[in-house]
Amino acid sequence: MKILILNGPNLNLLGVREKSVYGNRSFEDYFEELKEAFPALELSYFQSNTEGTLIDKLHEVGFSYKGIVFNAGAYTHTSVALSDAIRAIDTPVVEVHISNVYAREAWRQKSMIAPYCKGSISGFGLESYRLALQYFERLKPKQIGFNV
Ligand code: DQA
């Protein structure tokens, strides 16, 4: 079961950037742990700081992969184009955030993508990604049809 973890802008700096908010671990390091924890999932990871590249990736995998775990970073709060891309594809997307966006600035409390995602997970640190993967792992094969 192919699952993509997709990270948006500035998330390449995890472990370096604002450690009090985002922790001191790189995503590459955490990704190794996720691969061990979910041997039944074929996990891949992609990060870009560029909106168009994220859209291209959603289009590339969004008609064949079984799931996408997406942290759109700041584009979450601004991007009509990313929300349209999520609407356009068949693969279910779970929105994740490391920080609790609802406990932060008012402008972070609006997600342009949430209405088109299967669900949203926010505030559990890097464990937000693990929780999203548990959703896909526990789905029975027949439940993971597109547009569920
Ligand atoms: C974030 C929250 C966003 O508001 C912020 O712009 C990020 C990271 C998170 O994972 O907590 O870059 O998506």
mmCIF file with all atom_site columns, C-alpha atoms and ligand atoms in Angstrom:
data_model
loop_
_atom_site.group_PDB
_atom_site.id
_atom_site.type_symbol
_atom_site.label_atom_id
_atom_site.label_alt_id
_atom_site.label_comp_id
_atom_site.label_asym_id
_atom_site.label_entity_id
_atom_site.label_seq_id
_atom_site.pdbx_PDB_ins_code
_atom_site.Cartn_x
_atom_site.Cartn_y
_atom_site.Cartn_z
_atom_site.occupancy
_atom_site.B_iso_or_equiv
_atom_site.pdbx_formal_charge
_atom_site.auth_seq_id
_atom_site.auth_comp_id
_atom_site.auth_asym_id
_atom_site.auth_atom_id
_atom_site.pdbx_PDB_model_num
ATOM   1   C CA . MET A 1 1   ? 0.000   0.000  0.000  1.00 0.00 ? 1   MET A CA 1
ATOM   2   C CA . LYS A 1 2   ? 1.775   3.135  -1.241 1.00 0.00 ? 2   LYS A CA 1
ATOM   3   C CA . ILE A 1 3   ? 1.593   6.147  1.054  1.00 0.00 ? 3   ILE A CA 1
ATOM   4   C CA . LEU A 1 4   ? 3.333   9.485  0.454  1.00 0.00 ? 4   LEU A CA 1
ATOM   5   C CA . ILE A 1 5   ? 4.368   11.820 3.257  1.00 0.00 ? 5   ILE A CA 1
ATOM   6   C CA . LEU A 1 6   ? 4.493   15.295 1.736  1.00 0.00 ? 6   LEU A CA 1
ATOM   7   C CA . ASN A 1 7   ? 6.041   18.251 3.553  1.00 0.00 ? 7   ASN A CA 1
ATOM   8   C CA . GLY A 1 8   ? 5.743   21.860 2.468  1.00 0.00 ? 8   GLY A CA 1
ATOM   9   C CA . PRO A 1 9   ? 7.772   25.024 3.005  1.00 0.00 ? 9   PRO A CA 1
ATOM   10  C CA . ASN A 1 10  ? 10.387  25.335 5.735  1.00 0.00 ? 10  ASN A CA 1
ATOM   11  C CA . LEU A 1 11  ? 9.858   21.781 6.945  1.00 0.00 ? 11  LEU A CA 1
ATOM   12  C CA . ASN A 1 12  ? 13.269  20.911 5.500  1.00 0.00 ? 12  ASN A CA 1
ATOM   13  C CA . LEU A 1 13  ? 14.563  22.872 8.501  1.00 0.00 ? 13  LEU A CA 1
ATOM   14  C CA . LEU A 1 14  ? 13.002  20.630 11.149 1.00 0.00 ? 14  LEU A CA 1
ATOM   15  C CA . GLY A 1 15  ? 15.528  20.157 13.937 1.00 0.00 ? 15  GLY A CA 1
ATOM   16  C CA . VAL A 1 16  ? 17.059  23.553 13.178 1.00 0.00 ? 16  VAL A CA 1
ATOM   17  C CA . ARG A 1 17  ? 14.084  25.896 12.921 1.00 0.00 ? 17  ARG A CA 1
ATOM   18  C CA . GLU A 1 18  ? 12.212  27.229 16.026 1.00 0.00 ? 18  GLU A CA 1
ATOM   19  C CA . LYS A 1 19  ? 13.056  24.178 18.109 1.00 0.00 ? 19  LYS A CA 1
ATOM   20  C CA . SER A 1 20  ? 10.717  25.191 20.937 1.00 0.00 ? 20  SER A CA 1
ATOM   21  C CA . VAL A 1 21  ? 7.796   24.844 18.508 1.00 0.00 ? 21  VAL A CA 1
ATOM   22  C CA . TYR A 1 22  ? 8.932   22.112 16.106 1.00 0.00 ? 22  TYR A CA 1
ATOM   23  C CA . GLY A 1 23  ? 11.409  20.067 18.142 1.00 0.00 ? 23  GLY A CA 1
ATOM   24  C CA . ASN A 1 24  ? 15.056  19.198 17.587 1.00 0.00 ? 24  ASN A CA 1
ATOM   25  C CA . ARG A 1 25  ? 14.761  16.242 15.236 1.00 0.00 ? 25  ARG A CA 1
ATOM   26  C CA . SER A 1 26  ? 15.120  16.257 11.459 1.00 0.00 ? 26  SER A CA 1
ATOM   27  C CA . PHE A 1 27  ? 12.316  14.706 9.441  1.00 0.00 ? 27  PHE A CA 1
ATOM   28  C CA . GLU A 1 28  ? 14.774  12.426 7.654  1.00 0.00 ? 28  GLU A CA 1
ATOM   29  C CA . ASP A 1 29  ? 15.733  10.926 11.026 1.00 0.00 ? 29  ASP A CA 1
ATOM   30  C CA . TYR A 1 30  ? 12.093  10.495 12.083 1.00 0.00 ? 30  TYR A CA 1
ATOM   31  C CA . PHE A 1 31  ? 11.197  9.010  8.691  1.00 0.00 ? 31  PHE A CA 1
ATOM   32  C CA . GLU A 1 32  ? 13.566  6.078  9.340  1.00 0.00 ? 32  GLU A CA 1
ATOM   33  C CA . GLU A 1 33  ? 11.619  5.342  12.542 1.00 0.00 ? 33  GLU A CA 1
ATOM   34  C CA . LEU A 1 34  ? 8.303   5.533  10.674 1.00 0.00 ? 34  LEU A CA 1
ATOM   35  C CA . LYS A 1 35  ? 9.486   3.067  8.023  1.00 0.00 ? 35  LYS A CA 1
ATOM   36  C CA . GLU A 1 36  ? 10.379  0.565  10.770 1.00 0.00 ? 36  GLU A CA 1
ATOM   37  C CA . ALA A 1 37  ? 7.078   1.139  12.572 1.00 0.00 ? 37  ALA A CA 1
ATOM   38  C CA . PHE A 1 38  ? 4.928   0.570  9.462  1.00 0.00 ? 38  PHE A CA 1
ATOM   39  C CA . PRO A 1 39  ? 6.477   -2.318 7.512  1.00 0.00 ? 39  PRO A CA 1
ATOM   40  C CA . ALA A 1 40  ? 3.152   -3.024 5.795  1.00 0.00 ? 40  ALA A CA 1
ATOM   41  C CA . LEU A 1 41  ? 3.049   0.457  4.247  1.00 0.00 ? 41  LEU A CA 1
ATOM   42  C CA . GLU A 1 42  ? 5.235   1.407  1.291  1.00 0.00 ? 42  GLU A CA 1
ATOM   43  C CA . LEU A 1 43  ? 6.243   4.807  2.586  1.00 0.00 ? 43  LEU A CA 1
ATOM   44  C CA . SER A 1 44  ? 7.870   7.532  0.551  1.00 0.00 ? 44  SER A CA 1
ATOM   45  C CA . TYR A 1 45  ? 8.773   11.067 1.563  1.00 0.00 ? 45  TYR A CA 1
ATOM   46  C CA . PHE A 1 46  ? 8.986   14.294 -0.433 1.00 0.00 ? 46  PHE A CA 1
ATOM   47  C CA . GLN A 1 47  ? 9.539   17.893 0.643  1.00 0.00 ? 47  GLN A CA 1
ATOM   48  C CA . SER A 1 48  ? 9.413   21.142 -1.313 1.00 0.00 ? 48  SER A CA 1
ATOM   49  C CA . ASN A 1 49  ? 9.417   24.823 -0.492 1.00 0.00 ? 49  ASN A CA 1
ATOM   50  C CA . THR A 1 50  ? 7.623   25.574 -3.743 1.00 0.00 ? 50  THR A CA 1
ATOM   51  C CA . GLU A 1 51  ? 3.853   25.587 -4.168 1.00 0.00 ? 51  GLU A CA 1
ATOM   52  C CA . GLY A 1 52  ? 3.892   24.409 -7.797 1.00 0.00 ? 52  GLY A CA 1
ATOM   53  C CA . THR A 1 53  ? 6.203   21.501 -7.008 1.00 0.00 ? 53  THR A CA 1
ATOM   54  C CA . LEU A 1 54  ? 3.865   20.364 -4.230 1.00 0.00 ? 54  LEU A CA 1
ATOM   55  C CA . ILE A 1 55  ? 0.942   20.549 -6.678 1.00 0.00 ? 55  ILE A CA 1
ATOM   56  C CA . ASP A 1 56  ? 2.908   18.527 -9.264 1.00 0.00 ? 56  ASP A CA 1
ATOM   57  C CA . LYS A 1 57  ? 3.601   15.863 -6.624 1.00 0.00 ? 57  LYS A CA 1
ATOM   58  C CA . LEU A 1 58  ? -0.071  15.664 -5.628 1.00 0.00 ? 58  LEU A CA 1
ATOM   59  C CA . HIS A 1 59  ? -0.973  15.197 -9.304 1.00 0.00 ? 59  HIS A CA 1
ATOM   60  C CA . GLU A 1 60  ? 1.779   12.586 -9.781 1.00 0.00 ? 60  GLU A CA 1
ATOM   61  C CA . VAL A 1 61  ? 0.715   10.254 -6.963 1.00 0.00 ? 61  VAL A CA 1
ATOM   62  C CA . GLY A 1 62  ? -2.904  11.290 -6.468 1.00 0.00 ? 62  GLY A CA 1
ATOM   63  C CA . PHE A 1 63  ? -4.450  8.756  -8.847 1.00 0.00 ? 63  PHE A CA 1
ATOM   64  C CA . SER A 1 64  ? -2.473  5.694  -7.815 1.00 0.00 ? 64  SER A CA 1
ATOM   65  C CA . TYR A 1 65  ? -1.283  5.933  -4.195 1.00 0.00 ? 65  TYR A CA 1
ATOM   66  C CA . LYS A 1 66  ? -3.562  4.807  -1.381 1.00 0.00 ? 66  LYS A CA 1
ATOM   67  C CA . GLY A 1 67  ? -2.937  7.786  0.852  1.00 0.00 ? 67  GLY A CA 1
ATOM   68  C CA . ILE A 1 68  ? -1.130  11.072 1.311  1.00 0.00 ? 68  ILE A CA 1
ATOM   69  C CA . VAL A 1 69  ? -0.085  12.540 4.669  1.00 0.00 ? 69  VAL A CA 1
ATOM   70  C CA . PHE A 1 70  ? 0.354   16.244 4.002  1.00 0.00 ? 70  PHE A CA 1
ATOM   71  C CA . ASN A 1 71  ? 1.880   18.997 6.111  1.00 0.00 ? 71  ASN A CA 1
ATOM   72  C CA . ALA A 1 72  ? 1.467   22.014 3.842  1.00 0.00 ? 72  ALA A CA 1
ATOM   73  C CA . GLY A 1 73  ? 3.260   24.326 6.304  1.00 0.00 ? 73  GLY A CA 1
ATOM   74  C CA . ALA A 1 74  ? 2.283   27.972 5.864  1.00 0.00 ? 74  ALA A CA 1
ATOM   75  C CA . TYR A 1 75  ? 0.595   27.213 2.520  1.00 0.00 ? 75  TYR A CA 1
ATOM   76  C CA . THR A 1 76  ? -2.111  25.550 4.636  1.00 0.00 ? 76  THR A CA 1
ATOM   77  C CA . HIS A 1 77  ? -3.403  28.975 5.523  1.00 0.00 ? 77  HIS A CA 1
ATOM   78  C CA . THR A 1 78  ? -3.131  30.659 2.124  1.00 0.00 ? 78  THR A CA 1
ATOM   79  C CA . SER A 1 79  ? -3.165  28.300 -0.831 1.00 0.00 ? 79  SER A CA 1
ATOM   80  C CA . VAL A 1 80  ? -6.258  28.080 -3.002 1.00 0.00 ? 80  VAL A CA 1
ATOM   81  C CA . ALA A 1 81  ? -4.119  26.233 -5.565 1.00 0.00 ? 81  ALA A CA 1
ATOM   82  C CA . LEU A 1 82  ? -3.194  23.444 -3.112 1.00 0.00 ? 82  LEU A CA 1
ATOM   83  C CA . SER A 1 83  ? -6.784  23.107 -1.957 1.00 0.00 ? 83  SER A CA 1
ATOM   84  C CA . ASP A 1 84  ? -7.862  22.798 -5.607 1.00 0.00 ? 84  ASP A CA 1
ATOM   85  C CA . ALA A 1 85  ? -5.169  20.149 -6.186 1.00 0.00 ? 85  ALA A CA 1
ATOM   86  C CA . ILE A 1 86  ? -6.458  18.084 -3.251 1.00 0.00 ? 86  ILE A CA 1
ATOM   87  C CA . ARG A 1 87  ? -9.991  18.359 -4.633 1.00 0.00 ? 87  ARG A CA 1
ATOM   88  C CA . ALA A 1 88  ? -8.762  17.298 -8.071 1.00 0.00 ? 88  ALA A CA 1
ATOM   89  C CA . ILE A 1 89  ? -7.119  14.024 -7.055 1.00 0.00 ? 89  ILE A CA 1
ATOM   90  C CA . ASP A 1 90  ? -8.634  10.693 -5.985 1.00 0.00 ? 90  ASP A CA 1
ATOM   91  C CA . THR A 1 91  ? -6.201  9.704  -3.221 1.00 0.00 ? 91  THR A CA 1
ATOM   92  C CA . PRO A 1 92  ? -7.390  10.604 0.295  1.00 0.00 ? 92  PRO A CA 1
ATOM   93  C CA . VAL A 1 93  ? -5.239  13.211 2.025  1.00 0.00 ? 93  VAL A CA 1
ATOM   94  C CA . VAL A 1 94  ? -4.773  13.521 5.799  1.00 0.00 ? 94  VAL A CA 1
ATOM   95  C CA . GLU A 1 95  ? -3.678  17.014 6.896  1.00 0.00 ? 95  GLU A CA 1
ATOM   96  C CA . VAL A 1 96  ? -1.059  17.075 9.650  1.00 0.00 ? 96  VAL A CA 1
ATOM   97  C CA . HIS A 1 97  ? 0.626   19.769 11.724 1.00 0.00 ? 97  HIS A CA 1
ATOM   98  C CA . ILE A 1 98  ? 3.406   19.382 14.238 1.00 0.00 ? 98  ILE A CA 1
ATOM   99  C CA . SER A 1 99  ? 2.266   22.308 16.374 1.00 0.00 ? 99  SER A CA 1
ATOM   100 C CA . ASN A 1 100 ? -1.275  22.868 17.612 1.00 0.00 ? 100 ASN A CA 1
ATOM   101 C CA . VAL A 1 101 ? -2.283  25.485 15.076 1.00 0.00 ? 101 VAL A CA 1
ATOM   102 C CA . TYR A 1 102 ? -5.429  26.264 17.113 1.00 0.00 ? 102 TYR A CA 1
ATOM   103 C CA . ALA A 1 103 ? -3.309  27.395 20.047 1.00 0.00 ? 103 ALA A CA 1
ATOM   104 C CA . ARG A 1 104 ? -1.304  29.841 17.901 1.00 0.00 ? 104 ARG A CA 1
ATOM   105 C CA . GLU A 1 105 ? -1.961  33.045 15.936 1.00 0.00 ? 105 GLU A CA 1
ATOM   106 C CA . ALA A 1 106 ? -5.500  33.553 14.617 1.00 0.00 ? 106 ALA A CA 1
ATOM   107 C CA . TRP A 1 107 ? -4.331  33.370 10.995 1.00 0.00 ? 107 TRP A CA 1
ATOM   108 C CA . ARG A 1 108 ? -2.969  29.843 11.588 1.00 0.00 ? 108 ARG A CA 1
ATOM   109 C CA . GLN A 1 109 ? -6.391  28.688 12.694 1.00 0.00 ? 109 GLN A CA 1
ATOM   110 C CA . LYS A 1 110 ? -7.735  28.829 9.135  1.00 0.00 ? 110 LYS A CA 1
ATOM   111 C CA . SER A 1 111 ? -6.906  25.911 6.849  1.00 0.00 ? 111 SER A CA 1
ATOM   112 C CA . MET A 1 112 ? -7.618  26.266 3.140  1.00 0.00 ? 112 MET A CA 1
ATOM   113 C CA . ILE A 1 113 ? -7.058  22.531 2.636  1.00 0.00 ? 113 ILE A CA 1
ATOM   114 C CA . ALA A 1 114 ? -8.959  21.023 5.596  1.00 0.00 ? 114 ALA A CA 1
ATOM   115 C CA . PRO A 1 115 ? -12.379 20.919 3.887  1.00 0.00 ? 115 PRO A CA 1
ATOM   116 C CA . TYR A 1 116 ? -10.950 18.687 1.142  1.00 0.00 ? 116 TYR A CA 1
ATOM   117 C CA . CYS A 1 117 ? -8.935  16.386 3.405  1.00 0.00 ? 117 CYS A CA 1
ATOM   118 C CA . LYS A 1 118 ? -10.157 13.171 4.993  1.00 0.00 ? 118 LYS A CA 1
ATOM   119 C CA . GLY A 1 119 ? -9.276  14.639 8.394  1.00 0.00 ? 119 GLY A CA 1
ATOM   120 C CA . SER A 1 120 ? -6.752  16.764 10.241 1.00 0.00 ? 120 SER A CA 1
ATOM   121 C CA . ILE A 1 121 ? -4.252  16.020 13.020 1.00 0.00 ? 121 ILE A CA 1
ATOM   122 C CA . SER A 1 122 ? -2.552  18.912 14.786 1.00 0.00 ? 122 SER A CA 1
ATOM   123 C CA . GLY A 1 123 ? -0.432  19.419 17.872 1.00 0.00 ? 123 GLY A CA 1
ATOM   124 C CA . PHE A 1 124 ? 1.198   16.078 18.617 1.00 0.00 ? 124 PHE A CA 1
ATOM   125 C CA . GLY A 1 125 ? 4.672   17.021 17.506 1.00 0.00 ? 125 GLY A CA 1
ATOM   126 C CA . LEU A 1 126 ? 6.169   14.633 14.960 1.00 0.00 ? 126 LEU A CA 1
ATOM   127 C CA . GLU A 1 127 ? 3.803   11.994 16.325 1.00 0.00 ? 127 GLU A CA 1
ATOM   128 C CA . SER A 1 128 ? 1.062   13.720 14.258 1.00 0.00 ? 128 SER A CA 1
ATOM   129 C CA . TYR A 1 129 ? 2.530   11.864 11.253 1.00 0.00 ? 129 TYR A CA 1
ATOM   130 C CA . ARG A 1 130 ? 2.421   8.510  13.067 1.00 0.00 ? 130 ARG A CA 1
ATOM   131 C CA . LEU A 1 131 ? -1.227  9.030  13.983 1.00 0.00 ? 131 LEU A CA 1
ATOM   132 C CA . ALA A 1 132 ? -2.071  9.784  10.350 1.00 0.00 ? 132 ALA A CA 1
ATOM   133 C CA . LEU A 1 133 ? -0.271  6.635  9.189  1.00 0.00 ? 133 LEU A CA 1
ATOM   134 C CA . GLN A 1 134 ? -2.179  4.587  11.768 1.00 0.00 ? 134 GLN A CA 1
ATOM   135 C CA . TYR A 1 135 ? -5.375  5.704  10.056 1.00 0.00 ? 135 TYR A CA 1
ATOM   136 C CA . PHE A 1 136 ? -4.205  4.287  6.719  1.00 0.00 ? 136 PHE A CA 1
ATOM   137 C CA . GLU A 1 137 ? -2.672  1.158  8.277  1.00 0.00 ? 137 GLU A CA 1
ATOM   138 C CA . ARG A 1 138 ? -5.876  0.197  10.067 1.00 0.00 ? 138 ARG A CA 1
ATOM   139 C CA . LEU A 1 139 ? -8.176  0.622  7.096  1.00 0.00 ? 139 LEU A CA 1
ATOM   140 C CA . LYS A 1 140 ? -9.372  -2.662 5.682  1.00 0.00 ? 140 LYS A CA 1
ATOM   141 C CA . PRO A 1 141 ? -8.466  -3.049 1.975  1.00 0.00 ? 141 PRO A CA 1
ATOM   142 C CA . LYS A 1 142 ? -12.067 -2.553 0.867  1.00 0.00 ? 142 LYS A CA 1
ATOM   143 C CA . GLN A 1 143 ? -12.377 0.632  2.920  1.00 0.00 ? 143 GLN A CA 1
ATOM   144 C CA . ILE A 1 144 ? -9.458  2.299  1.239  1.00 0.00 ? 144 ILE A CA 1
ATOM   145 C CA . GLY A 1 145 ? -11.188 2.802  -2.080 1.00 0.00 ? 145 GLY A CA 1
ATOM   146 C CA . PHE A 1 146 ? -10.775 6.272  -3.453 1.00 0.00 ? 146 PHE A CA 1
ATOM   147 C CA . ASN A 1 147 ? -12.959 9.121  -2.263 1.00 0.00 ? 147 ASN A CA 1
ATOM   148 C CA . VAL A 1 148 ? -13.684 7.470  1.107  1.00 0.00 ? 148 VAL A CA 1
HETATM 149 C C1 . DQA B 2 .   ? 2.960   23.821 10.646 1.00 0.00 ? 1   DQA B C1 1
HETATM 150 C C2 . DQA B 2 .   ? 2.110   24.989 11.151 1.00 0.00 ? 1   DQA B C2 1
HETATM 151 C C3 . DQA B 2 .   ? 2.087   26.125 10.148 1.00 0.00 ? 1   DQA B C3 1
HETATM 152 O O1 . DQA B 2 .   ? 1.300   27.205 10.632 1.00 0.00 ? 1   DQA B O1 1
HETATM 153 C C4 . DQA B 2 .   ? 3.495   26.636 9.899  1.00 0.00 ? 1   DQA B C4 1
HETATM 154 O O2 . DQA B 2 .   ? 3.488   27.648 8.919  1.00 0.00 ? 1   DQA B O2 1
HETATM 155 C C5 . DQA B 2 .   ? 4.449   25.550 9.554  1.00 0.00 ? 1   DQA B C5 1
HETATM 156 C C6 . DQA B 2 .   ? 4.367   24.285 10.277 1.00 0.00 ? 1   DQA B C6 1
HETATM 157 C C7 . DQA B 2 .   ? 3.099   22.712 11.686 1.00 0.00 ? 1   DQA B C7 1
HETATM 158 O O3 . DQA B 2 .   ? 3.481   21.613 11.318 1.00 0.00 ? 1   DQA B O3 1
HETATM 159 O O4 . DQA B 2 .   ? 2.858   22.942 12.879 1.00 0.00 ? 1   DQA B O4 1
HETATM 160 O O5 . DQA B 2 .   ? 5.345   25.718 8.740  1.00 0.00 ? 1   DQA B O5 1
HETATM 161 O O6 . DQA B 2 .   ? 2.329   23.268 9.501  1.00 0.00 ? 1   DQA B O6 1
#
